[in-house]
Amino acid sequence: MLVLCPKKLRENWTDYLATNNSEMNPLREDRFGYTVLSHTDLSREKGKVGDIDLARIEWGNYDLVVIDESHNFRSASRNKTAGGRRSRYERLMDEVIKAGLPTKVLLLSATPVNNDLSDLKAQLDLISADRGDGFIDLGVPNLGTLIGGARRRFADWAKSGSRDAGELLNKLPPALFGLLDGVTIARSRKHVERHYAASMEKVGGFPKRAAPESIFANIDSQGGFPAFEDVDAAIGKLELALYGPLTFVLPEYRAHYDKGGNFDQANREKYLIAMMKIGFLKRLESSVSSFRLTMDRMIARIDQRLGDLDSFDATAAIDTPPPDEIELDDELEEAFEVGGALKYNLAHIDRAAWKAALTRDRDRIAALASEARNVTPDRDAKLARLKEIIRAKADKPTTNRDGEANRKIILFTAFTDTARYLYEELRPLARECGLQAALVTGDGCKATFGPARFQDVLVNFAPRAKRRALMRGAETGGEIDLLIATDCISEGQNLQDADLLVNVDIHWNPVRLIQRFGRIDRIGSRNATISMVNFWPTEDLNRYLRLKDRVEARMALVDLSATGDDDLLNARAEADGDARWRDEQLLRLNPKSAIDIFGGAAG
């Protein structure tokens, strides 16, 4: 048996291995034995995971594969570079599922659909070993035909402006529901409460969800920083020539660069530039500090490229820098990884034109950086509001079902820069309020109490949920109350000791918000009520969402990386309908709306 899980969740599975002899294993008598690897290990040809040598592993020797958080395999990328590099999905399909022993697949996910029903198809293909007729016994002669029809009907429903779920159910093919009944086990919150009442009484029920609170914090408390919309306009004028060298390739060399890995190279660079601009806005929405650091890094990169051009070497080969300012999600990151960066010969480029464009970008970015640099922490309006929330929680804590005061808060942000900034700026306030604070990002952890290691930080923040009392040698002299984290902990973690979650920035996909809130919205919580606070960049939510919709071109890019032959215009049309649907989900976070966006599967 092979278990594939996100790297940060590996210990959730290794605790149950008999060979680990863990005191935390409630199933010791079952003597479970299986291999635990991370999703990312599928991208590695060598190296070790514990005692497992990836260069010698027999991938086809597993008759059961369990994929935790399987929505991470929702993109069925089927493209290779000239060197033969494959996506994680393709390696999983070809070397684990199709090769060797007949393999059964168990998928675990509370959010199997992210953008589109094609997400679901990609995961179902893992179950059927990519056989179109793999579900014929459930009345589905061809899975691709069924999902394609369902996608078109969903798009028609979304375009109609209707938000009647019953109407959608009537439009979707009945065979889709028959298929889902046959291959899935889904338990909504209401279903669990209705049919498992006895167990609920034993373990404790779900907490009540308070209406979300929306905060529209300014960027600069002194009003000196430009309005969000004005910054959007300034970013829109950027050429970002650093990421579009193909534009400056001389005509006689253009054909050499027209194809690059997954995508037509011109489209690849065009989408990358568009997403970079969106990434800049997202960083500004997150924190003015993150925005300033991003602008400074861009200036440094442009200066480096200008230096390359000034010291021109006719034999030099350059490529575009990594798009790390946009923190790509799994689908897009893998699309760009598999496509690979195309190298350019400087002798093939109109260097004078490129240098002029880079200089224009540098001047505009420097102006934005200067504006951001003026907003010091004492002028940061969002930081001030966060301090108010923390102080109020410390001074007037809620009380849980056991009569205990609860001062615990989770601050979620999409960006490591913001998380680090908040930790450094909020740590003195936490100390003043008698709270211990911690930082968790994909790059590491910090803590004012206990070891600054990933698992230790989470255990000390949620000692009840993580069963700290059963751990020999664990810290017992205190707890962490303020946890500042990125989305590296938005999946699979039980942190329900806390009853307040703050979204410092709003992720444009509501699925991510659901995953974040799911860390504290869990069965058995000792909190009677849980709350969520959302920071928005502007009170004009409709204008914000119109700005947000520009990122929906990402879906067309993902389609290109997945199949290479989808109709771009149709992909965009479908994305438009889906975008409107998700816009409405985001608007439901407004406290004026009584609609619950968290009505999905439990867990």
XYZ file of C-alpha atoms in Angstrom:
603
model
C 0.000 0.000 0.000
C 1.256 3.473 -0.928
C 0.045 6.675 0.749
C 0.683 9.929 -1.130
C 0.086 13.095 0.881
C 1.235 16.719 1.005
C 4.697 16.917 2.535
C 3.470 18.862 5.553
C 0.947 16.109 6.376
C 3.401 13.218 6.291
C 3.496 12.807 10.068
C -0.300 12.529 10.121
C 0.177 9.186 8.338
C 3.473 7.911 9.726
C 2.060 8.017 13.276
C -0.080 4.991 12.390
C 2.795 2.830 11.115
C 3.538 -0.142 13.362
C 7.248 0.241 12.628
C 7.253 3.704 14.230
C 5.835 2.338 17.501
C 4.376 5.776 18.230
C 2.730 6.492 21.556
C 0.268 8.636 19.594
C -0.989 5.687 17.529
C -4.474 4.622 18.714
C -4.363 1.694 16.249
C -1.193 -0.009 17.475
C -2.875 -3.405 17.679
C -3.709 -3.323 13.953
C 0.016 -3.329 13.072
C -0.452 -1.227 9.941
C 2.308 -1.265 7.356
C 2.464 0.956 4.260
C 4.760 3.329 2.404
C 4.268 7.078 2.928
C 5.563 9.486 0.296
C 4.820 13.115 -0.505
C 3.089 14.296 -3.676
C 6.293 16.078 -4.624
C 8.305 12.845 -4.425
C 6.726 11.905 -7.750
C 8.830 14.675 -9.296
C 12.063 13.180 -7.976
C 14.141 10.494 -9.668
C 16.552 10.027 -6.784
C 17.155 10.919 -3.175
C 15.837 9.461 0.057
C 12.659 9.802 2.100
C 13.606 8.367 5.467
C 14.953 4.914 4.607
C 13.253 4.844 1.188
C 15.611 5.200 -1.778
C 13.579 6.818 -4.560
C 16.039 5.627 -7.206
C 15.321 1.986 -6.321
C 11.614 2.053 -5.522
C 9.332 -0.280 -7.508
C 6.452 2.072 -8.273
C 4.330 -0.605 -9.927
C 4.313 -2.902 -6.904
C 1.410 -1.318 -5.008
C -2.069 -2.813 -5.211
C -3.629 0.051 -3.228
C -2.788 3.749 -3.507
C -4.306 6.222 -1.041
C -4.040 9.860 -2.133
C -4.629 12.352 0.658
C -5.801 15.805 -0.497
C -6.295 14.313 -3.957
C -7.469 17.638 -5.403
C -3.752 18.386 -5.806
C -3.892 15.923 -8.727
C -6.732 17.706 -10.477
C -4.629 18.741 -13.475
C -4.020 15.836 -15.862
C -0.948 17.325 -17.529
C 0.165 15.227 -20.488
C 3.098 17.170 -21.863
C 6.805 16.423 -21.802
C 9.895 18.440 -22.423
C 12.439 17.321 -24.952
C 14.291 15.706 -22.058
C 11.280 13.543 -21.290
C 10.328 15.117 -17.971
C 6.778 14.316 -16.952
C 4.282 15.834 -14.579
C 3.547 14.266 -11.203
C 0.136 13.278 -12.490
C 1.551 11.486 -15.499
C 4.133 9.612 -13.462
C 1.485 8.557 -10.964
C -0.735 7.309 -13.760
C 1.931 5.534 -15.820
C 4.351 4.134 -13.247
C 2.133 3.528 -10.220
C -1.412 2.894 -11.414
C -0.993 1.394 -14.883
C 2.276 -0.471 -14.373
C 2.802 -3.716 -12.483
C 0.078 -4.991 -10.172
C -3.596 -4.093 -10.696
C -3.989 -1.014 -8.521
C -6.999 0.233 -6.602
C -7.119 3.931 -5.783
C -8.665 5.665 -2.770
C -8.942 9.456 -3.024
C -9.408 11.682 0.032
C -10.533 15.292 -0.427
C -13.111 17.664 0.998
C -12.756 19.933 -2.062
C -12.341 17.713 -5.147
C -13.510 20.426 -7.561
C -11.477 23.613 -7.624
C -12.147 25.418 -10.900
C -14.074 23.118 -13.132
C -15.581 19.641 -13.441
C -12.452 18.661 -15.341
C -10.808 18.631 -11.898
C -13.147 15.798 -10.986
C -12.471 13.938 -14.218
C -8.716 14.014 -13.649
C -9.185 12.339 -10.280
C -11.714 9.802 -11.555
C -9.251 8.877 -14.303
C -6.861 7.788 -11.562
C -9.482 5.344 -10.304
C -10.179 3.936 -13.774
C -6.510 3.881 -14.840
C -7.382 6.401 -17.559
C -9.885 4.124 -19.280
C -12.730 6.107 -20.804
C -15.084 3.160 -20.295
C -13.834 2.449 -16.778
C -17.217 3.259 -15.240
C -19.437 1.474 -17.725
C -20.839 -0.695 -14.902
C -22.200 2.517 -13.365
C -23.969 3.515 -16.564
C -21.187 5.698 -17.981
C -19.999 4.419 -21.395
C -17.449 7.234 -21.707
C -16.303 9.431 -18.815
C -14.928 12.192 -21.045
C -18.226 12.534 -22.898
C -20.192 12.680 -19.638
C -17.974 15.287 -17.977
C -17.785 17.337 -21.185
C -21.579 17.481 -21.370
C -21.850 18.374 -17.680
C -19.318 21.189 -18.096
C -21.295 22.690 -20.974
C -24.540 22.523 -19.010
C -22.916 24.115 -15.992
C -21.538 26.897 -18.219
C -25.008 27.521 -19.671
C -26.500 27.669 -16.184
C -23.794 30.054 -14.949
C -24.243 32.358 -17.953
C -27.988 32.513 -17.353
C -27.420 34.348 -14.084
C -29.525 31.836 -12.173
C -28.332 30.802 -8.744
C -31.039 28.196 -8.183
C -29.222 25.016 -7.163
C -32.306 22.972 -7.955
C -32.268 24.256 -11.524
C -28.616 23.269 -11.831
C -29.357 19.776 -10.555
C -32.063 19.411 -13.181
C -29.695 20.533 -15.935
C -26.823 18.195 -15.114
C -26.896 14.688 -16.649
C -28.520 12.101 -14.329
C -25.658 9.739 -15.156
C -23.291 12.113 -13.356
C -25.141 11.635 -10.086
C -25.277 7.895 -10.593
C -21.526 7.892 -11.081
C -20.896 10.001 -7.984
C -23.181 7.797 -5.895
C -21.211 4.787 -7.067
C -17.688 6.026 -6.388
C -17.891 8.623 -3.603
C -18.732 8.831 0.065
C -19.588 12.417 0.975
C -20.991 13.528 4.294
C -22.272 17.070 4.608
C -22.465 18.760 7.978
C -26.257 18.415 8.040
C -26.055 14.741 7.071
C -23.660 14.014 9.932
C -25.836 15.880 12.433
C -28.955 14.057 11.258
C -27.695 10.494 10.929
C -24.893 10.285 13.489
C -26.580 11.958 16.441
C -25.358 9.391 18.981
C -21.747 9.690 17.885
C -22.055 13.471 17.779
C -23.163 13.487 21.403
C -20.158 11.364 22.329
C -17.422 13.306 20.525
C -19.069 16.717 20.572
C -20.896 18.442 17.747
C -19.928 21.077 15.260
C -19.408 24.630 16.482
C -21.844 27.320 15.395
C -20.525 29.644 12.696
C -20.874 33.323 13.405
C -21.550 35.630 10.463
C -18.246 36.633 8.822
C -16.992 40.115 9.649
C -15.654 42.195 6.762
C -13.041 44.888 7.328
C -12.137 47.441 4.661
C -8.832 48.760 5.931
C -7.003 51.548 4.156
C -3.385 51.002 3.200
C -2.008 54.206 4.717
C -3.526 55.677 7.876
C -2.282 59.111 6.745
C -3.895 58.760 3.315
C -0.677 59.356 1.405
C -0.555 56.078 -0.512
C -2.463 55.967 -3.840
C -5.875 54.292 -3.948
C -5.970 50.583 -4.803
C -7.565 51.361 -8.177
C -4.838 53.912 -9.008
C -2.118 51.374 -8.258
C -3.979 48.906 -10.476
C -3.855 51.452 -13.304
C -0.129 52.058 -12.771
C 0.600 48.330 -12.784
C -1.452 47.983 -15.951
C 0.987 50.310 -17.741
C 3.955 48.063 -16.964
C 5.366 46.177 -19.923
C 7.256 43.710 -17.700
C 9.717 43.299 -20.534
C 11.890 41.215 -18.224
C 9.404 38.370 -18.694
C 8.764 38.883 -22.415
C 12.052 38.614 -24.298
C 10.317 36.992 -27.272
C 8.814 40.390 -28.134
C 12.337 41.655 -28.804
C 13.683 38.705 -30.809
C 14.795 39.821 -34.272
C 12.475 38.600 -37.076
C 15.071 36.327 -38.663
C 15.395 34.327 -35.412
C 11.739 34.288 -34.348
C 10.917 30.787 -35.647
C 13.600 29.297 -33.417
C 11.721 30.440 -30.300
C 8.115 29.954 -31.356
C 7.724 26.673 -29.503
C 8.757 26.286 -25.907
C 7.781 23.238 -23.890
C 4.105 23.136 -23.031
C 2.948 26.295 -24.706
C 3.359 28.434 -27.723
C 6.125 30.642 -26.330
C 4.362 33.927 -27.110
C 1.282 32.809 -25.176
C 3.421 31.494 -22.359
C 5.106 34.854 -21.869
C 1.864 36.775 -22.338
C 0.091 34.805 -19.616
C 3.084 34.993 -17.328
C 3.184 38.788 -17.618
C -0.564 39.037 -16.981
C -0.251 36.876 -13.902
C 2.741 38.837 -12.653
C 0.599 41.986 -12.689
C -2.163 40.203 -10.824
C 0.452 38.955 -8.365
C 1.593 42.511 -7.667
C -1.972 43.535 -6.828
C -2.444 40.502 -4.611
C 0.688 41.414 -2.694
C -0.560 44.955 -2.208
C -3.863 43.587 -0.966
C -1.945 41.368 1.451
C 0.362 44.023 2.925
C 2.118 47.165 1.803
C 5.322 45.604 3.147
C 5.022 42.606 0.811
C 4.300 44.953 -2.093
C 7.391 47.054 -1.325
C 9.639 43.992 -1.118
C 8.239 42.741 -4.417
C 8.905 46.060 -6.144
C 12.444 46.129 -4.727
C 13.120 42.611 -5.986
C 11.811 43.527 -9.425
C 14.138 46.533 -9.573
C 17.101 44.334 -8.625
C 16.241 41.833 -11.353
C 15.826 44.527 -13.984
C 19.164 46.035 -12.966
C 20.789 42.639 -13.347
C 19.325 42.196 -16.821
C 20.364 45.711 -17.857
C 23.855 44.799 -16.704
C 23.740 41.682 -18.880
C 22.861 43.825 -21.878
C 25.559 46.389 -21.110
C 28.216 43.689 -20.893
C 26.863 41.906 -23.960
C 28.509 38.617 -24.830
C 27.464 37.250 -28.221
C 27.665 33.700 -26.867
C 25.630 34.395 -23.728
C 22.342 32.585 -23.165
C 19.738 34.038 -20.819
C 16.294 32.978 -19.676
C 13.397 34.625 -17.909
C 13.706 34.740 -14.110
C 11.396 32.481 -12.098
C 7.892 33.906 -11.569
C 8.136 33.540 -7.791
C 6.423 36.877 -7.140
C 3.070 35.343 -8.066
C 3.364 32.189 -5.922
C 1.784 29.930 -8.528
C -0.769 27.382 -7.428
C 0.008 23.707 -8.050
C -1.528 23.574 -11.526
C 0.277 26.577 -12.935
C 3.543 25.826 -11.191
C 3.603 22.370 -12.714
C 2.617 23.738 -16.120
C 5.596 26.086 -16.102
C 7.912 23.445 -14.618
C 7.098 20.895 -17.305
C 7.349 23.494 -20.047
C 10.674 24.671 -18.739
C 12.296 28.065 -19.261
C 13.391 28.834 -22.805
C 16.924 30.199 -23.135
C 17.579 33.162 -25.427
C 20.772 34.023 -27.254
C 21.420 37.727 -26.740
C 22.741 37.945 -30.302
C 19.199 37.162 -31.486
C 17.593 40.059 -29.591
C 17.075 43.724 -30.420
C 19.036 44.754 -27.360
C 18.433 48.500 -27.693
C 14.650 48.054 -27.780
C 14.680 45.596 -24.892
C 16.892 47.877 -22.819
C 14.554 50.824 -23.429
C 11.523 48.787 -22.326
C 13.329 47.513 -19.227
C 14.275 51.078 -18.311
C 10.664 52.261 -18.659
C 9.545 49.437 -16.377
C 12.250 50.236 -13.857
C 11.214 53.889 -13.607
C 7.547 52.996 -13.073
C 8.301 50.263 -10.545
C 10.701 52.544 -8.658
C 7.897 55.111 -8.308
C 5.593 52.458 -6.828
C 8.338 51.246 -4.495
C 8.918 54.797 -3.286
C 5.235 55.232 -2.447
C 5.227 51.930 -0.550
C 8.408 52.789 1.334
C 6.674 55.825 2.824
C 4.125 53.588 4.570
C 6.098 52.575 7.640
C 4.566 50.161 10.181
C 3.250 53.054 12.275
C 1.250 54.213 9.200
C 0.078 50.717 8.161
C -3.704 50.872 8.585
C -4.267 47.121 8.237
C -1.602 46.386 10.834
C -3.340 48.789 13.211
C -6.675 46.976 12.778
C -5.016 43.612 13.363
C -3.573 44.955 16.599
C -7.061 46.015 17.674
C -8.403 42.512 17.002
C -5.597 40.846 18.953
C -5.883 43.219 21.890
C -9.661 42.745 22.044
C -9.265 38.953 21.988
C -6.710 39.116 24.797
C -8.704 41.541 26.947
C -12.129 39.949 26.403
C -11.618 36.299 25.455
C -14.470 34.049 24.485
C -15.376 31.084 26.685
C -15.558 27.527 25.378
C -17.980 24.772 26.374
C -15.753 23.814 29.291
C -15.832 27.326 30.714
C -12.238 28.028 29.701
C -11.104 31.383 28.305
C -10.044 31.190 24.656
C -7.532 33.754 23.385
C -6.395 31.806 20.326
C -6.282 33.429 16.886
C -5.049 32.225 13.493
C -3.958 34.852 10.965
C -3.861 33.423 7.422
C -2.068 35.065 4.513
C -1.161 33.865 1.041
C 2.333 35.350 1.190
C 5.420 34.492 3.204
C 6.593 38.131 3.094
C 3.394 39.256 4.791
C 3.530 36.473 7.378
C 7.091 37.394 8.378
C 6.235 41.094 8.532
C 3.200 40.480 10.740
C 5.137 38.202 13.077
C 7.856 40.787 13.633
C 5.380 43.648 14.089
C 2.814 41.781 16.226
C 5.184 39.866 18.485
C 5.754 42.837 20.851
C 1.998 43.356 21.182
C 1.489 39.654 21.883
C 4.083 39.799 24.651
C 2.412 42.908 26.088
C -0.938 41.071 26.101
C 0.518 37.946 27.689
C 0.202 35.893 24.499
C 2.746 33.567 22.926
C 3.128 33.936 19.150
C 4.357 31.724 16.323
C 5.027 31.906 12.599
C 4.560 28.999 10.174
C 5.471 29.270 6.490
C 6.690 26.848 3.882
C 10.208 28.178 4.518
C 10.299 27.597 8.260
C 8.886 28.493 11.655
C 9.469 30.872 14.548
C 7.941 30.805 18.024
C 8.132 32.672 21.317
C 7.252 29.446 23.168
C 8.578 25.944 22.610
C 10.687 24.607 19.749
C 10.363 26.470 16.445
C 9.650 23.284 14.500
C 6.576 22.754 12.336
C 4.881 19.985 14.325
C 5.890 21.427 17.702
C 4.421 24.815 16.835
C 1.090 23.295 15.782
C 0.963 21.024 18.838
C 1.629 23.946 21.167
C -0.994 26.061 19.419
C -3.648 23.322 19.526
C -2.630 21.034 22.420
C -6.136 19.639 22.854
C -6.722 18.851 19.160
C -3.173 17.490 18.771
C -3.410 15.441 22.029
C -0.314 16.998 23.543
C -1.060 15.482 26.956
C -0.290 12.015 25.560
C 3.139 13.015 24.247
C 6.083 12.217 26.478
C 8.495 15.101 26.755
C 6.113 17.638 25.244
C 5.993 21.213 26.496
C 3.474 21.638 29.314
C 4.297 25.056 30.706
C 2.349 27.115 28.220
C 0.644 27.401 24.854
C 0.868 29.435 21.679
C -2.106 31.782 21.292
C -1.348 33.754 18.119
C -0.511 31.723 15.010
C 0.505 33.584 11.847
C 0.586 31.218 8.890
C 0.554 30.843 5.146
C -1.583 28.333 3.283
C 1.007 25.633 3.976
C -1.288 24.641 6.868
C -4.628 25.221 5.115
C -5.016 21.479 4.454
C -5.299 18.532 6.801
C -4.493 20.194 10.141
C -6.682 20.012 13.250
C -6.394 23.412 14.914
C -9.849 23.662 16.470
C -8.515 24.853 19.816
C -8.842 28.289 18.185
C -12.216 29.920 17.607
C -11.150 32.980 15.579
C -9.619 32.943 12.094
C -8.547 36.110 10.290
C -7.996 36.176 6.534
C -5.418 38.930 6.190
C -5.927 38.666 2.430
C -8.766 37.109 0.446
C -7.860 34.240 -1.825
C -9.730 34.573 -5.113
C -10.742 30.940 -5.090
C -13.366 30.338 -2.371
C -12.151 26.734 -2.076
C -8.998 28.018 -0.385
C -11.067 30.052 2.077
C -13.118 26.974 2.892
C -9.928 25.011 3.485
C -8.591 27.724 5.794
C -11.772 27.922 7.853
C -11.866 24.133 8.008
C -8.867 24.214 10.360
C -11.130 25.428 13.180
C -14.548 24.324 11.879
C -14.241 20.704 12.954
C -16.406 18.145 14.664
C -15.586 17.721 18.338
C -14.535 21.329 18.817
C -14.971 22.534 22.393
C -15.864 25.982 21.055
C -19.573 26.746 20.933
C -19.075 29.401 18.243
C -16.308 30.095 15.746
C -15.704 33.334 13.873
C -14.010 34.560 10.725
C -12.767 38.055 9.911
C -11.959 38.981 6.305
C -9.849 41.944 5.179
C -10.870 43.416 1.814
C -8.842 45.987 -0.149
C -11.816 48.205 -0.992
C -15.438 48.664 0.037
C -16.508 48.519 -3.613
C -16.576 44.726 -3.807
C -18.009 44.664 -7.306
C -15.168 46.827 -8.618
C -12.706 44.586 -6.793
C -14.204 41.469 -8.344
C -14.107 43.004 -11.818
C -10.426 43.553 -11.236
C -10.145 39.998 -9.915
C -11.735 38.477 -12.989
C -8.655 39.311 -15.020
C -6.924 36.373 -13.408
C -9.438 33.973 -14.903
C -7.277 33.751 -18.018
C -5.322 31.304 -15.865
C -7.907 28.646 -16.667
C -7.151 28.867 -20.351
C -3.476 28.476 -19.521
C -4.208 25.430 -17.411
C -6.234 23.918 -20.247
C -3.291 24.427 -22.580
C -0.984 22.671 -20.141
C -3.419 19.805 -19.665
C -4.315 18.866 -23.222
C -2.555 21.231 -25.580
C -5.491 21.250 -27.981
C -8.432 22.828 -26.151
C -10.137 25.749 -27.848
C -8.791 28.804 -26.029
C -11.902 30.873 -26.716
C -14.218 28.160 -25.429
C -12.032 27.695 -22.388
C -12.299 31.397 -21.677
C -16.057 31.457 -22.190
C -16.424 28.598 -19.748
C -14.101 30.361 -17.333
C -16.246 33.504 -17.482
C -19.315 31.643 -16.246
C -17.365 29.863 -13.552
C -15.762 33.150 -12.499
C -19.178 34.747 -11.984
C -20.201 31.791 -9.832
C -17.114 32.128 -7.655
C -17.539 35.909 -7.474
C -20.919 35.345 -5.885
C -19.397 32.879 -3.443
C -16.890 35.541 -2.402
C -19.616 38.146 -2.057
C -21.379 35.803 0.352
C -18.593 36.500 2.812
C -20.186 39.927 3.232
C -22.064 39.899 6.556
C -25.125 41.369 4.820
C -25.587 38.008 3.131
C -27.167 35.152 5.030
C -25.989 32.539 2.532
C -23.492 29.984 3.866
C -20.571 29.286 1.544
C -19.303 26.561 3.853
C -22.133 24.133 3.200
C -19.966 21.482 1.565
C -18.717 18.144 2.764
C -17.732 17.805 6.378
C -14.041 17.643 7.177
